[in-house]
XYZ file of N, CA and C in Angstrom:
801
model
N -9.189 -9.562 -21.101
C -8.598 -9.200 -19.797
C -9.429 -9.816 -18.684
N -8.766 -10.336 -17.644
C -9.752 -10.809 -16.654
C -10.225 -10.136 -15.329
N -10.735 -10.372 -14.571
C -11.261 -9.532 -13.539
C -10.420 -9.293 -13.079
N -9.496 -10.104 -12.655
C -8.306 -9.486 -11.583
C -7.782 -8.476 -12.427
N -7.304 -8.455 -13.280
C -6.675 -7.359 -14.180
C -7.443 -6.369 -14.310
N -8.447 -5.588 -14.335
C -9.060 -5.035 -14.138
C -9.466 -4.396 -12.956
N -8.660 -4.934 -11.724
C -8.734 -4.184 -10.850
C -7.363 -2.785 -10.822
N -6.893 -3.036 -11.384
C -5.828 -2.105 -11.839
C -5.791 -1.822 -13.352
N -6.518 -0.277 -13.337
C -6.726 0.401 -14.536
C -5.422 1.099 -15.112
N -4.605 0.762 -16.390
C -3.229 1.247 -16.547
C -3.549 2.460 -17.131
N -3.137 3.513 -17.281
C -3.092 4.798 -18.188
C -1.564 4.676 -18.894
N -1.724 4.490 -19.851
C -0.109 4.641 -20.287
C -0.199 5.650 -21.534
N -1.096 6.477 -21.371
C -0.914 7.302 -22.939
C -0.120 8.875 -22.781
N 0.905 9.089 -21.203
C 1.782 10.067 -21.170
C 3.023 9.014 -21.217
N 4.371 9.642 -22.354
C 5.332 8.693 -22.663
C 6.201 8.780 -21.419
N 6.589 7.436 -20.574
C 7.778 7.469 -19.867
C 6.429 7.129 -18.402
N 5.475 7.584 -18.488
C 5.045 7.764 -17.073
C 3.382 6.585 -17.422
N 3.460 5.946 -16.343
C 1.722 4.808 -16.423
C 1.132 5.672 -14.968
N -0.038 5.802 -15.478
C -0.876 5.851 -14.259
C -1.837 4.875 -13.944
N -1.732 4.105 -13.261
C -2.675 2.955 -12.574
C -3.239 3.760 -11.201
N -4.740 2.888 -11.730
C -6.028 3.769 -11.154
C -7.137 1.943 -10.624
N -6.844 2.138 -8.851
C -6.711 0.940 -7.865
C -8.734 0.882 -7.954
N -9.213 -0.411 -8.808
C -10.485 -0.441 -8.458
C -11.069 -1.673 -8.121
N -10.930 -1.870 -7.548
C -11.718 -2.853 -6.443
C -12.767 -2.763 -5.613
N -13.950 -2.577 -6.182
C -15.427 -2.099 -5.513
C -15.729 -3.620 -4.193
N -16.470 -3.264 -3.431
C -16.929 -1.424 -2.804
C -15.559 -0.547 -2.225
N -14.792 -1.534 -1.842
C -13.661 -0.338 -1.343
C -12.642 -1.135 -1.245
N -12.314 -1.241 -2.061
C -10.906 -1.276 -2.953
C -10.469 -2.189 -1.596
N -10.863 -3.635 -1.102
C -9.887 -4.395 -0.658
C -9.180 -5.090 -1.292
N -7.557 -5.287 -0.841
C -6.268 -6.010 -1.935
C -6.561 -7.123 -1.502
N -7.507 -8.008 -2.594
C -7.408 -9.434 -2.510
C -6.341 -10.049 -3.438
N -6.435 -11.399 -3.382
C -5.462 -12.295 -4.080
C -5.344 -11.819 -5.659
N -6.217 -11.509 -5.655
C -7.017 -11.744 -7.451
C -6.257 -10.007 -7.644
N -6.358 -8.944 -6.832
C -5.087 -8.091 -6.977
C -3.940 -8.109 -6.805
N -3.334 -9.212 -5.963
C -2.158 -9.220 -5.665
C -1.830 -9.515 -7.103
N -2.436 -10.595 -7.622
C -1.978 -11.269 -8.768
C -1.630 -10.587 -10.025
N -2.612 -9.407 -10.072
C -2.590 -8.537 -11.427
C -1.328 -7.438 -10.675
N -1.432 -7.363 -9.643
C 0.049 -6.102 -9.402
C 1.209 -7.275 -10.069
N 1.302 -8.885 -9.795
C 2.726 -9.543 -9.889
C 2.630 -9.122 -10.994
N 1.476 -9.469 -12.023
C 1.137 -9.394 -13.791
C 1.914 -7.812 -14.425
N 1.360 -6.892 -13.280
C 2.133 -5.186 -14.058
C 3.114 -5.416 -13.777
N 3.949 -5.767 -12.545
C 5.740 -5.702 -12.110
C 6.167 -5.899 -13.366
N 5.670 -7.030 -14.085
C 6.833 -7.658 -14.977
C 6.523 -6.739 -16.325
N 5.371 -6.160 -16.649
C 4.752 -5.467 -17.465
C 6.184 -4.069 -17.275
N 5.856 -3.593 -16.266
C 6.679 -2.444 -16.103
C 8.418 -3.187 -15.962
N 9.059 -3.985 -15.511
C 10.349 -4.092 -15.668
C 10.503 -4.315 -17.411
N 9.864 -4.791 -18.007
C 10.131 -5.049 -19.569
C 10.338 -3.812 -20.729
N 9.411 -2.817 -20.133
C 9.717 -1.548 -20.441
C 10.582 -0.612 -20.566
N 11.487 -0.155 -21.254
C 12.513 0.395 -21.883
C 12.780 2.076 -21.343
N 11.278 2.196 -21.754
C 10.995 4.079 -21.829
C 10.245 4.370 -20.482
N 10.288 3.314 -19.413
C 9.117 3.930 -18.566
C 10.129 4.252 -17.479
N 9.979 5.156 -16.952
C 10.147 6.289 -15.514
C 9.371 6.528 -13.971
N 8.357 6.459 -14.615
C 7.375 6.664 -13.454
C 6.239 5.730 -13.675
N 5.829 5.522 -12.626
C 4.332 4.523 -12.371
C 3.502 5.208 -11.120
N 2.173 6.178 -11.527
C 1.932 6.838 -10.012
C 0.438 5.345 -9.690
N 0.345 5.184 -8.689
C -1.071 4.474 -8.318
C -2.056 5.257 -7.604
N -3.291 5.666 -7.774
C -4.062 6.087 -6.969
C -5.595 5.263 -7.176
N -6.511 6.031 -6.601
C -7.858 5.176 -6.405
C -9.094 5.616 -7.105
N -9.724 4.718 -7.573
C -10.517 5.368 -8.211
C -12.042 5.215 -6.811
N -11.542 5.302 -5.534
C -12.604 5.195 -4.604
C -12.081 6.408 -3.709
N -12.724 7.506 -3.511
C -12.337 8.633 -2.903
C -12.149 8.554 -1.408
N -12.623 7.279 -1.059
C -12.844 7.186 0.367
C -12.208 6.084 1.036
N -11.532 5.257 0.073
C -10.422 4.040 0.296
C -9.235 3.896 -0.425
N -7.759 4.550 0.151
C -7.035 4.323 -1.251
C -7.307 2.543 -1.572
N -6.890 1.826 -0.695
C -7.233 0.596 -0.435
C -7.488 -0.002 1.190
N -8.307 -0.764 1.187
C -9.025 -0.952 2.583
C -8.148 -1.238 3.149
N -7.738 -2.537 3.262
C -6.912 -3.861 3.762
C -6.902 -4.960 3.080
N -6.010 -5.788 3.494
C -6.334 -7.277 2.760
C -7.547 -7.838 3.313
N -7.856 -8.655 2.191
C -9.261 -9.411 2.489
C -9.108 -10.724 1.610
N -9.545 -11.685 2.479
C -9.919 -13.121 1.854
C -11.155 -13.649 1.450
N -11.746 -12.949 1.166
C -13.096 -12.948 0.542
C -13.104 -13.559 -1.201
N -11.879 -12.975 -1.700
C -11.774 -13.043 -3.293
C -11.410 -14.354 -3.397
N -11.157 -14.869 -4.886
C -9.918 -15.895 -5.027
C -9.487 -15.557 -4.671
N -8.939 -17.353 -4.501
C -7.274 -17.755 -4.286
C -6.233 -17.314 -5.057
N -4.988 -17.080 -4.794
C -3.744 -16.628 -5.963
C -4.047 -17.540 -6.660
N -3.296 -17.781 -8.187
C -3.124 -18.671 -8.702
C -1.685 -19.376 -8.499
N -1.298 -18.754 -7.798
C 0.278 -18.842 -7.476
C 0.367 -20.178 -5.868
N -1.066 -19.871 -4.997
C -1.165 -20.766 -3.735
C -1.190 -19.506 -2.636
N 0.058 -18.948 -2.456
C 0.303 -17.724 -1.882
C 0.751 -16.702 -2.523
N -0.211 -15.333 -2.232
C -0.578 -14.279 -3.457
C 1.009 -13.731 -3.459
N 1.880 -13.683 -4.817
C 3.349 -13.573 -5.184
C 3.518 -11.652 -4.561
N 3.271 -11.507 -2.989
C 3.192 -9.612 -3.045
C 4.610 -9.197 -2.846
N 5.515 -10.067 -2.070
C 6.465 -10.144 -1.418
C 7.960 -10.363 -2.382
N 7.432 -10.558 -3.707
C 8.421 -10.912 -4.695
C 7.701 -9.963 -5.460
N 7.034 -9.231 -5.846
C 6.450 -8.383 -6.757
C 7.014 -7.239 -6.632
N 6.234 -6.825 -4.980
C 6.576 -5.363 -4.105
C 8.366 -5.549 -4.367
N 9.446 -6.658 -4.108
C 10.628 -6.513 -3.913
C 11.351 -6.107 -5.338
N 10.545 -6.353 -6.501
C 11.154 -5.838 -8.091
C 10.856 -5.510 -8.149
N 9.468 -5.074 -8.028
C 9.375 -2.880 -8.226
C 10.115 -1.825 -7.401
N 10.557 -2.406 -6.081
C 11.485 -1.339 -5.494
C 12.686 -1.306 -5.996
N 12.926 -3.024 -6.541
C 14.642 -2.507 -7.231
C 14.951 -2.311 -8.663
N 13.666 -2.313 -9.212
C 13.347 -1.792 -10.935
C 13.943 -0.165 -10.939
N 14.081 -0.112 -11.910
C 14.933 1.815 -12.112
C 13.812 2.431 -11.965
N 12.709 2.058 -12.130
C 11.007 2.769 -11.981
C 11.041 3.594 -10.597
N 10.440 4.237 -10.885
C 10.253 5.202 -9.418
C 8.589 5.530 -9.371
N 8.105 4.892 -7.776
C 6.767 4.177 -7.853
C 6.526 5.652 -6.902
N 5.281 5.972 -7.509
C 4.703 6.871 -6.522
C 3.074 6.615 -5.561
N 2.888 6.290 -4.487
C 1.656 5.966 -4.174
C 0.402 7.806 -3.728
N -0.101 7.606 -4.794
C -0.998 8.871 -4.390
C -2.311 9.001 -3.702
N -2.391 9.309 -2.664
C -3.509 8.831 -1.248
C -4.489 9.426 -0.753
N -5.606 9.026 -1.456
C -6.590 10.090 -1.110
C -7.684 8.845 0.102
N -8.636 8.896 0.900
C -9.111 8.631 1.465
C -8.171 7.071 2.458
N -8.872 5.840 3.061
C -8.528 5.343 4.195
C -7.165 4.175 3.492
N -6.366 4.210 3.927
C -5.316 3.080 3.670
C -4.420 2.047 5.027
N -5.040 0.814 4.927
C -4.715 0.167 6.662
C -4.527 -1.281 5.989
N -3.812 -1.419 6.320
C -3.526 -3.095 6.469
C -2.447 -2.982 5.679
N -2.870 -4.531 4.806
C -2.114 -4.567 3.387
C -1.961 -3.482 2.161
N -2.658 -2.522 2.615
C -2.910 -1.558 2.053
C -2.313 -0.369 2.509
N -1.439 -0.040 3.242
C -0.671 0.739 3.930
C 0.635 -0.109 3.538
N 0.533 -1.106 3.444
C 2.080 -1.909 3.170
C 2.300 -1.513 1.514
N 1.242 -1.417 0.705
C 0.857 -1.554 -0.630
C 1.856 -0.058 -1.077
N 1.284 0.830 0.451
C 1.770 2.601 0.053
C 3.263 2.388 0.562
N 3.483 1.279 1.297
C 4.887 1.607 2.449
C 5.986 1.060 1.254
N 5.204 -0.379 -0.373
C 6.301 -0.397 -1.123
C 6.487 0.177 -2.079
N 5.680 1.502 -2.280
C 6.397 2.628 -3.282
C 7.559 3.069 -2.964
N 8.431 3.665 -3.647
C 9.421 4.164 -3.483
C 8.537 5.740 -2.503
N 7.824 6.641 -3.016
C 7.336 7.860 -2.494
C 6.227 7.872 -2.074
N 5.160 8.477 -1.302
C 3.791 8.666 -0.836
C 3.731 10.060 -0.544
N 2.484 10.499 -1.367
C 1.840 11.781 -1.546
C 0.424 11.866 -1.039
N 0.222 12.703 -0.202
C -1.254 12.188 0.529
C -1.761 13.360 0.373
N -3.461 13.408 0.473
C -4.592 14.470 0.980
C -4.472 14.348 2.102
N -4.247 15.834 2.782
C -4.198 16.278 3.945
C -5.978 16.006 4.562
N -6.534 16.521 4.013
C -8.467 16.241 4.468
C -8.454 14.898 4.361
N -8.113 13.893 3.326
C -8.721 12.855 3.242
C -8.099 11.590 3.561
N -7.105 11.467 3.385
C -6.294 10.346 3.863
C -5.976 9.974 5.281
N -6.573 8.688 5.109
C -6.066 8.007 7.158
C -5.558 6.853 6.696
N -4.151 6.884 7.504
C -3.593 6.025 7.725
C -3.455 4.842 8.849
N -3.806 3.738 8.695
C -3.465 2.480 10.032
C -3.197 1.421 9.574
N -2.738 0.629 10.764
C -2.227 -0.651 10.316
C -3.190 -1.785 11.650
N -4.107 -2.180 11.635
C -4.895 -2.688 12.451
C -5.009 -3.809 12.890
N -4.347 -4.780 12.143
C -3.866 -6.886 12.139
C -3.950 -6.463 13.857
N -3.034 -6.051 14.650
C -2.922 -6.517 16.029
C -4.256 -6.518 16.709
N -5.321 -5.190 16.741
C -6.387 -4.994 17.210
C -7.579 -6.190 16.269
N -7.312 -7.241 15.272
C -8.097 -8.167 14.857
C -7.236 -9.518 15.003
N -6.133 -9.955 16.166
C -5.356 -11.088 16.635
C -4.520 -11.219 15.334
N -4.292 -10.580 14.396
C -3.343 -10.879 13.321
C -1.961 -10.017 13.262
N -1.238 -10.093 13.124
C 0.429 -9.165 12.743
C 0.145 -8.527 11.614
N 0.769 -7.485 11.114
C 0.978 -7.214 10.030
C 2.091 -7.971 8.672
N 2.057 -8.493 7.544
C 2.598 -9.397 7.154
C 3.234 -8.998 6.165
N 2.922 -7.734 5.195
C 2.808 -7.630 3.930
C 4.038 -6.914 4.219
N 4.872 -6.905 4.880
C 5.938 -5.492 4.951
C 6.448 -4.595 6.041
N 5.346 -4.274 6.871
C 5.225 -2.670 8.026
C 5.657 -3.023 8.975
N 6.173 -4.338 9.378
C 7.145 -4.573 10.018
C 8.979 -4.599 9.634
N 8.787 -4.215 8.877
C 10.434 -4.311 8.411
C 10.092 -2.880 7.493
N 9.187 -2.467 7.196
C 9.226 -1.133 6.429
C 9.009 0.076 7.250
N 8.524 0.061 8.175
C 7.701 1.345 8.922
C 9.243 1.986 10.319
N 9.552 1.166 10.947
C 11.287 1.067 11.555
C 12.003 2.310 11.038
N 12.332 2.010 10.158
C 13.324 3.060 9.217
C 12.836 3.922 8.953
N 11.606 4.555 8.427
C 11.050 5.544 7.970
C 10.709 6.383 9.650
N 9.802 5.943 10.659
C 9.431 6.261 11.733
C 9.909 6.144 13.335
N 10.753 5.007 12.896
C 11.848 4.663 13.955
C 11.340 3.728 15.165
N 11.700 3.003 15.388
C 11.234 2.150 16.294
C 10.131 2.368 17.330
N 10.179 3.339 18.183
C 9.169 3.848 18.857
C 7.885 3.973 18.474
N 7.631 5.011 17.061
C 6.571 5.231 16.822
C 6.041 3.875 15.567
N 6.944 2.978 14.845
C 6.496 1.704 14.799
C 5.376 0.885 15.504
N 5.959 1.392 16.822
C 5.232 0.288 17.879
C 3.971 1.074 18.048
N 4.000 2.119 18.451
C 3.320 3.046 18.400
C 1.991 3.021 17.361
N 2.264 2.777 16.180
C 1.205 2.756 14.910
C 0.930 0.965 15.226
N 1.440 0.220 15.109
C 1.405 -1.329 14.849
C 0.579 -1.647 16.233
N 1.050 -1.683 17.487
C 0.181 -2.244 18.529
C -0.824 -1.292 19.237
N -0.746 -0.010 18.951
C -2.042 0.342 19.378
C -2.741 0.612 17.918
N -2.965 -0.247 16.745
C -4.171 -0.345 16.055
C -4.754 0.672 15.442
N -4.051 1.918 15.693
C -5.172 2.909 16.189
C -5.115 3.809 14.248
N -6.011 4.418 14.068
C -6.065 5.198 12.975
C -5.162 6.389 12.927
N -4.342 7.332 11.819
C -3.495 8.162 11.846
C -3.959 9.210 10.498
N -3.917 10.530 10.781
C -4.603 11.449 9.975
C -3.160 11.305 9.093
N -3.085 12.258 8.142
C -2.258 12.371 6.779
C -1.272 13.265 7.732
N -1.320 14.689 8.738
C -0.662 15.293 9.202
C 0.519 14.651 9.905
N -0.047 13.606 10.728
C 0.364 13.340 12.285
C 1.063 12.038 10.759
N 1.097 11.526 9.871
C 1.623 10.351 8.908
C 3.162 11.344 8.154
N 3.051 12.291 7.899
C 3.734 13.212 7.427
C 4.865 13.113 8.491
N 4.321 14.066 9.698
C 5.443 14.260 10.706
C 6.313 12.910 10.970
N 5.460 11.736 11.225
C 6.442 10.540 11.771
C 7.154 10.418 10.543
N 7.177 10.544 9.441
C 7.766 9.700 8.782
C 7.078 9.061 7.591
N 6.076 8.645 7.492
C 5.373 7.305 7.303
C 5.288 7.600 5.625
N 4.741 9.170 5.321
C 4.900 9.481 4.050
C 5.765 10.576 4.022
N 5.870 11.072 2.055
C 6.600 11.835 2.304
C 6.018 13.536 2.608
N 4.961 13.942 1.818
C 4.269 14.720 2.225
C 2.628 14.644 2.293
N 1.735 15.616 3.147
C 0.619 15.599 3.070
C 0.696 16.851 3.066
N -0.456 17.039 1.356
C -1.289 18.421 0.867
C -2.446 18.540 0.962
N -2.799 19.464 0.711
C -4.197 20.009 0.661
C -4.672 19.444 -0.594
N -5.880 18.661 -0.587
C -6.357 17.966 -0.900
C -6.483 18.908 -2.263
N -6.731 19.389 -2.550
C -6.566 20.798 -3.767
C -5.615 20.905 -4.351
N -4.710 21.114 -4.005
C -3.117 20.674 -4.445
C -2.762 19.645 -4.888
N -3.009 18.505 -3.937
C -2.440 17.196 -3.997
C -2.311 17.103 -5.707
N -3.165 16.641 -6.942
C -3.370 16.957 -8.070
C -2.123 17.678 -8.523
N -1.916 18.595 -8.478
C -0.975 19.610 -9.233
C 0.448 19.051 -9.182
N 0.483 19.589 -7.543
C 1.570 18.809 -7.081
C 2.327 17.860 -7.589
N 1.604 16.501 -7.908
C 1.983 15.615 -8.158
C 2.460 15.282 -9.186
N 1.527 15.816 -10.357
C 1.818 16.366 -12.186
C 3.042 16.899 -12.335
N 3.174 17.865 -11.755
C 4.642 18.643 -11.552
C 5.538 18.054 -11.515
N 5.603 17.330 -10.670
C 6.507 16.607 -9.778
C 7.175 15.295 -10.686
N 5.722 14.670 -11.391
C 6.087 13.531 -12.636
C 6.970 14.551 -13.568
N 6.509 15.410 -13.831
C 6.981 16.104 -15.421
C 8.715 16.635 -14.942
N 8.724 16.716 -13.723
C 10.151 16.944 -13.648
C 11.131 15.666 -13.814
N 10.388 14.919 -13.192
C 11.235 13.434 -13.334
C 11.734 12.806 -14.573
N 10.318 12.836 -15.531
C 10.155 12.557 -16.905
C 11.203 13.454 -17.726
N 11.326 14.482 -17.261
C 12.295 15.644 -18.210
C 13.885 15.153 -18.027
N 14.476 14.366 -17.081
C 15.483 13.836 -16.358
C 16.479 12.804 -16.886
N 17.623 12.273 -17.412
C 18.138 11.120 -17.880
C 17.489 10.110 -17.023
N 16.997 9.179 -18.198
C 16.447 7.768 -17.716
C 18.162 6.836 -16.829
N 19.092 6.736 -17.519
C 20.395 6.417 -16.949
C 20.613 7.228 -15.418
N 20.365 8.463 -15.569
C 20.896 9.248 -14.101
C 19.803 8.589 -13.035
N 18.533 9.061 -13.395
C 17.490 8.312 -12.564
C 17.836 6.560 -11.746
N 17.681 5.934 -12.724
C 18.383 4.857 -12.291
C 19.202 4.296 -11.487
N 20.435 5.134 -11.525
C 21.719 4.555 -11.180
C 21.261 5.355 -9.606
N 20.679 6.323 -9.424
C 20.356 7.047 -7.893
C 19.663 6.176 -7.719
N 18.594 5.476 -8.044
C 17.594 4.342 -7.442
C 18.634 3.426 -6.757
N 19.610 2.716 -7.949
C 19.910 1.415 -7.322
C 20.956 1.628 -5.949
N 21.756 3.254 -6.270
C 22.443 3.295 -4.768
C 21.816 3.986 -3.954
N 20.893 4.362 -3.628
C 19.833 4.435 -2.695
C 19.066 2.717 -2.059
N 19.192 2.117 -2.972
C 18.413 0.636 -2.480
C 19.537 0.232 -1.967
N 20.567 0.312 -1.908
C 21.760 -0.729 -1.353
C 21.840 -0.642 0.666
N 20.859 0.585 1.068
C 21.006 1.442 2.118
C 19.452 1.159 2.392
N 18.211 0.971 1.375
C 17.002 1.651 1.803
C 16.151 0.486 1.940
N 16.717 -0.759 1.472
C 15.183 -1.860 0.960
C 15.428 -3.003 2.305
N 14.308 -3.276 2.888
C 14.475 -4.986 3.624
C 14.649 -5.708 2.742
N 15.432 -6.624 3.574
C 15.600 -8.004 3.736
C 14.356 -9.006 2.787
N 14.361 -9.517 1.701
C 13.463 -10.093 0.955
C 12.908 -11.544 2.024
N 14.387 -12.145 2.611
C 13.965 -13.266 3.435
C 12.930 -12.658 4.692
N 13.421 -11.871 5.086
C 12.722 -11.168 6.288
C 11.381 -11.402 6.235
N 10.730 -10.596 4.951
C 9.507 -10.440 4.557
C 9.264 -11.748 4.504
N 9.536 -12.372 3.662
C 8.729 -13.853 3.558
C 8.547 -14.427 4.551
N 9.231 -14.619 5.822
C 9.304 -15.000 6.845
C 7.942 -14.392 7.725
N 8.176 -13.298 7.288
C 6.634 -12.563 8.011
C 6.022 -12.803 7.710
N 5.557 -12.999 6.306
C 4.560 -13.330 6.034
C 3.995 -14.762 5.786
N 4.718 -15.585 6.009
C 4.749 -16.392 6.751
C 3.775 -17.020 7.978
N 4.539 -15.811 8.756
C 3.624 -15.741 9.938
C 2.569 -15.316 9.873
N 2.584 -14.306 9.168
C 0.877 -13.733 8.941
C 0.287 -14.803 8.743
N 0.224 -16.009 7.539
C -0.558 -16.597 7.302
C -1.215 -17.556 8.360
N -0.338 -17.677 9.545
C -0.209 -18.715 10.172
C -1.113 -17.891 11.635
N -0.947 -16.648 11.765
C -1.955 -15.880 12.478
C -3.726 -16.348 12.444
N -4.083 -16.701 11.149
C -5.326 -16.945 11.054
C -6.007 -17.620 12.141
N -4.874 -19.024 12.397
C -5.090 -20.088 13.139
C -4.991 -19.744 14.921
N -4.549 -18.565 15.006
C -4.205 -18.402 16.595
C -5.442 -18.274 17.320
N -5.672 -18.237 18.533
C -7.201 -18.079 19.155
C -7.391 -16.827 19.603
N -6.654 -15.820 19.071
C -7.360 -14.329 19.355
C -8.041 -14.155 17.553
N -7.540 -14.241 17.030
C -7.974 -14.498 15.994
C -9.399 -14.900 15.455
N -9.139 -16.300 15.931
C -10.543 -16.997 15.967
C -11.789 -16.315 17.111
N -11.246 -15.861 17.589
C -12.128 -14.896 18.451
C -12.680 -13.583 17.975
N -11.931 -12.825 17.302
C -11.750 -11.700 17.067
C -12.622 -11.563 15.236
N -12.189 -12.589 14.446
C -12.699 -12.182 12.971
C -13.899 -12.160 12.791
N -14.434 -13.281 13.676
C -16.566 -13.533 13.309
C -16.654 -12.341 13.450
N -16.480 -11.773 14.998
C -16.812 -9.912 15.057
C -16.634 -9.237 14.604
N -15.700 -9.273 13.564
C -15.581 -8.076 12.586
C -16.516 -8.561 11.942
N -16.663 -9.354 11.221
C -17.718 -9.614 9.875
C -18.886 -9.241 10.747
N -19.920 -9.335 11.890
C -20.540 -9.310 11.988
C -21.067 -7.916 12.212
N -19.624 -7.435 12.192
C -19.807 -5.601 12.518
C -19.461 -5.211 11.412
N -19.722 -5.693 10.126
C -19.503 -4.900 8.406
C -18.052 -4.728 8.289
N -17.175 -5.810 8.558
C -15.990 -5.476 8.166
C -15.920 -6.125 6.350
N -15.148 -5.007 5.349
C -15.214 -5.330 4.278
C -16.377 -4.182 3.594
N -17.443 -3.988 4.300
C -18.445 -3.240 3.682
C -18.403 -1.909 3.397
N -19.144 -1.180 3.274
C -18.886 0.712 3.117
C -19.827 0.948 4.151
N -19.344 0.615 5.087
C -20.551 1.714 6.434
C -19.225 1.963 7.585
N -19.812 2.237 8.531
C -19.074 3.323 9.130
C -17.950 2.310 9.857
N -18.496 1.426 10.145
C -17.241 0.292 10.472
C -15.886 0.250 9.734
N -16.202 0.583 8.780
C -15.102 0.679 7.856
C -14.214 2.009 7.799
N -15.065 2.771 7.578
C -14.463 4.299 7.834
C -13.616 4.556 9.038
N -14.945 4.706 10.136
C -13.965 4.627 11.429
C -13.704 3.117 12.395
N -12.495 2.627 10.997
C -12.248 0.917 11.874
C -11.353 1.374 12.875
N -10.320 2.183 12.860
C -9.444 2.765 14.263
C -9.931 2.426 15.031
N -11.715 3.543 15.402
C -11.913 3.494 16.578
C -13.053 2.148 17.351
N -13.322 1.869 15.687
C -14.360 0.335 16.476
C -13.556 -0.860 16.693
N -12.198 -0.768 16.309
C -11.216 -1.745 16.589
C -10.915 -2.425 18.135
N -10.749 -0.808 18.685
C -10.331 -0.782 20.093
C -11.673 -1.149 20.985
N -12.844 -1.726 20.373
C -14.006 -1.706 21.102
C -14.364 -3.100 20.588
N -13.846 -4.396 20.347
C -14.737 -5.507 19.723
C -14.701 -6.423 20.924
């Protein structure tokens, strides 16, 4: 198995249900070398006969996943395949659950925005989407995903002011579907698989695909964005804006990272 694969730990020994467990030390940023092993499970999980559920959570209590980062390899693909991956797991009969315990912002909020569901710790989970406050867009999705769930207003709202969002104030807009008590969250969630799992694999299904006919973007859309994202690198807020993060521990485990919300609005 290779490193990238290994950043996504599979559990498959409950029948019908995988639990993948997100490890990417020090804090779980989605580089290429993950994008690549998520394209590697998509197809892993569409080939699958008996599977139902796929939950993802972290094995870093304090990052479900950071953000994207270019630090890792390159895809092997040129451009990391997230946008064709994320789009067949939403229209696979699978029903993806993202389970959220500590900080999730960037590509990594897009990562939670292409589950089908999101289950969060009320104590521990913060949500943001920060590209604008570092001269970049958001690319991976949260522009064509966050709209519908939160509605245009508070879109703009999360996307251009940068700013960090507790699990409560993520709940109310929209953004997930619930936030528990971090105590709960666990139970909750078990429950919640074992009801699904108990369910016709056929009935399940056929509600997925007419629910997607109403619920999924535009595949061109996305690419198009992201697109642009890539092409953000090159702009001159950008080039202004990234040395300073690195030079202020962006990527690292210190407090820059924790509270990037609020050192965002200050570079």
């Amino acid at each position: 198995m290779s490193n990238a694969m290994q950043t996504l730990l599979v559990d498959k020994s409950t029948p019908g249900h995988w639990r993948v467990t997100l490890d990417n030390p020090p804090i779980n940023v989605i580089d290429d070398g993950m994008y690549d092993a998520f394209y590697d499970l998509v197809g892993e999980i569409e080939a699958d006969a008996a599977l139902k559920v796929v939950t993802f959570e972290s094995a870093n209590p304090d990052f479900f996943i950071a953000h994207y980062g270019t630090a890792g390899p390159r895809s092997r693909f040129g451009v990391p395949p997230w946008i064709d991956a994320a789009t067949r797991l939403a229209r696979s009969g699978v029903l993806s659950i993202a389970v959220i315990r500590g900080r999730v912002r960037g590509g990594g909020s897009e990562f939670a925005l292409a589950c089908d569901i999101r289950f969060a710790s009320r104590e521990k989970a913060i949500f943001g989407q920060p590209e604008v406050g570092t001269g970049l867009i958001p690319g991976g999705g949260a522009l064509q995903r966050l709209p519908p769930l939160v509605g245009r207003s508070r879109a703009l709202e999360i996307v251009m002011g940068a700013n960090d969002f507790d699990a409560d104030t993520a709940e109310r807009y929209g953004w997930i579907n619930r936030a528990l008590p971090d105590a709960e969250l666990d139970a909750f969630v078990a429950d919640f698989v074992r009801r699904v799992l108990s369910f016709d694999r056929q009935a399940l299904q056929t509600v997925k695909l007419i629910v997607n006919q109403a619920g999924l973007p535009d595949p061109v859309a996305l690419k198009a964005t992201q697109d642009i994202f890539f092409q953000t690198f090159s702009w001159d807020g950008a080039k202004e804006r990234l040395p300073k993060l690195r030079e202020r521990g962006i990527g690292q485990a210190g407090d820059f990272e924790r509270n990037l919300g609020r050192h965002i609005g200050n570079l």
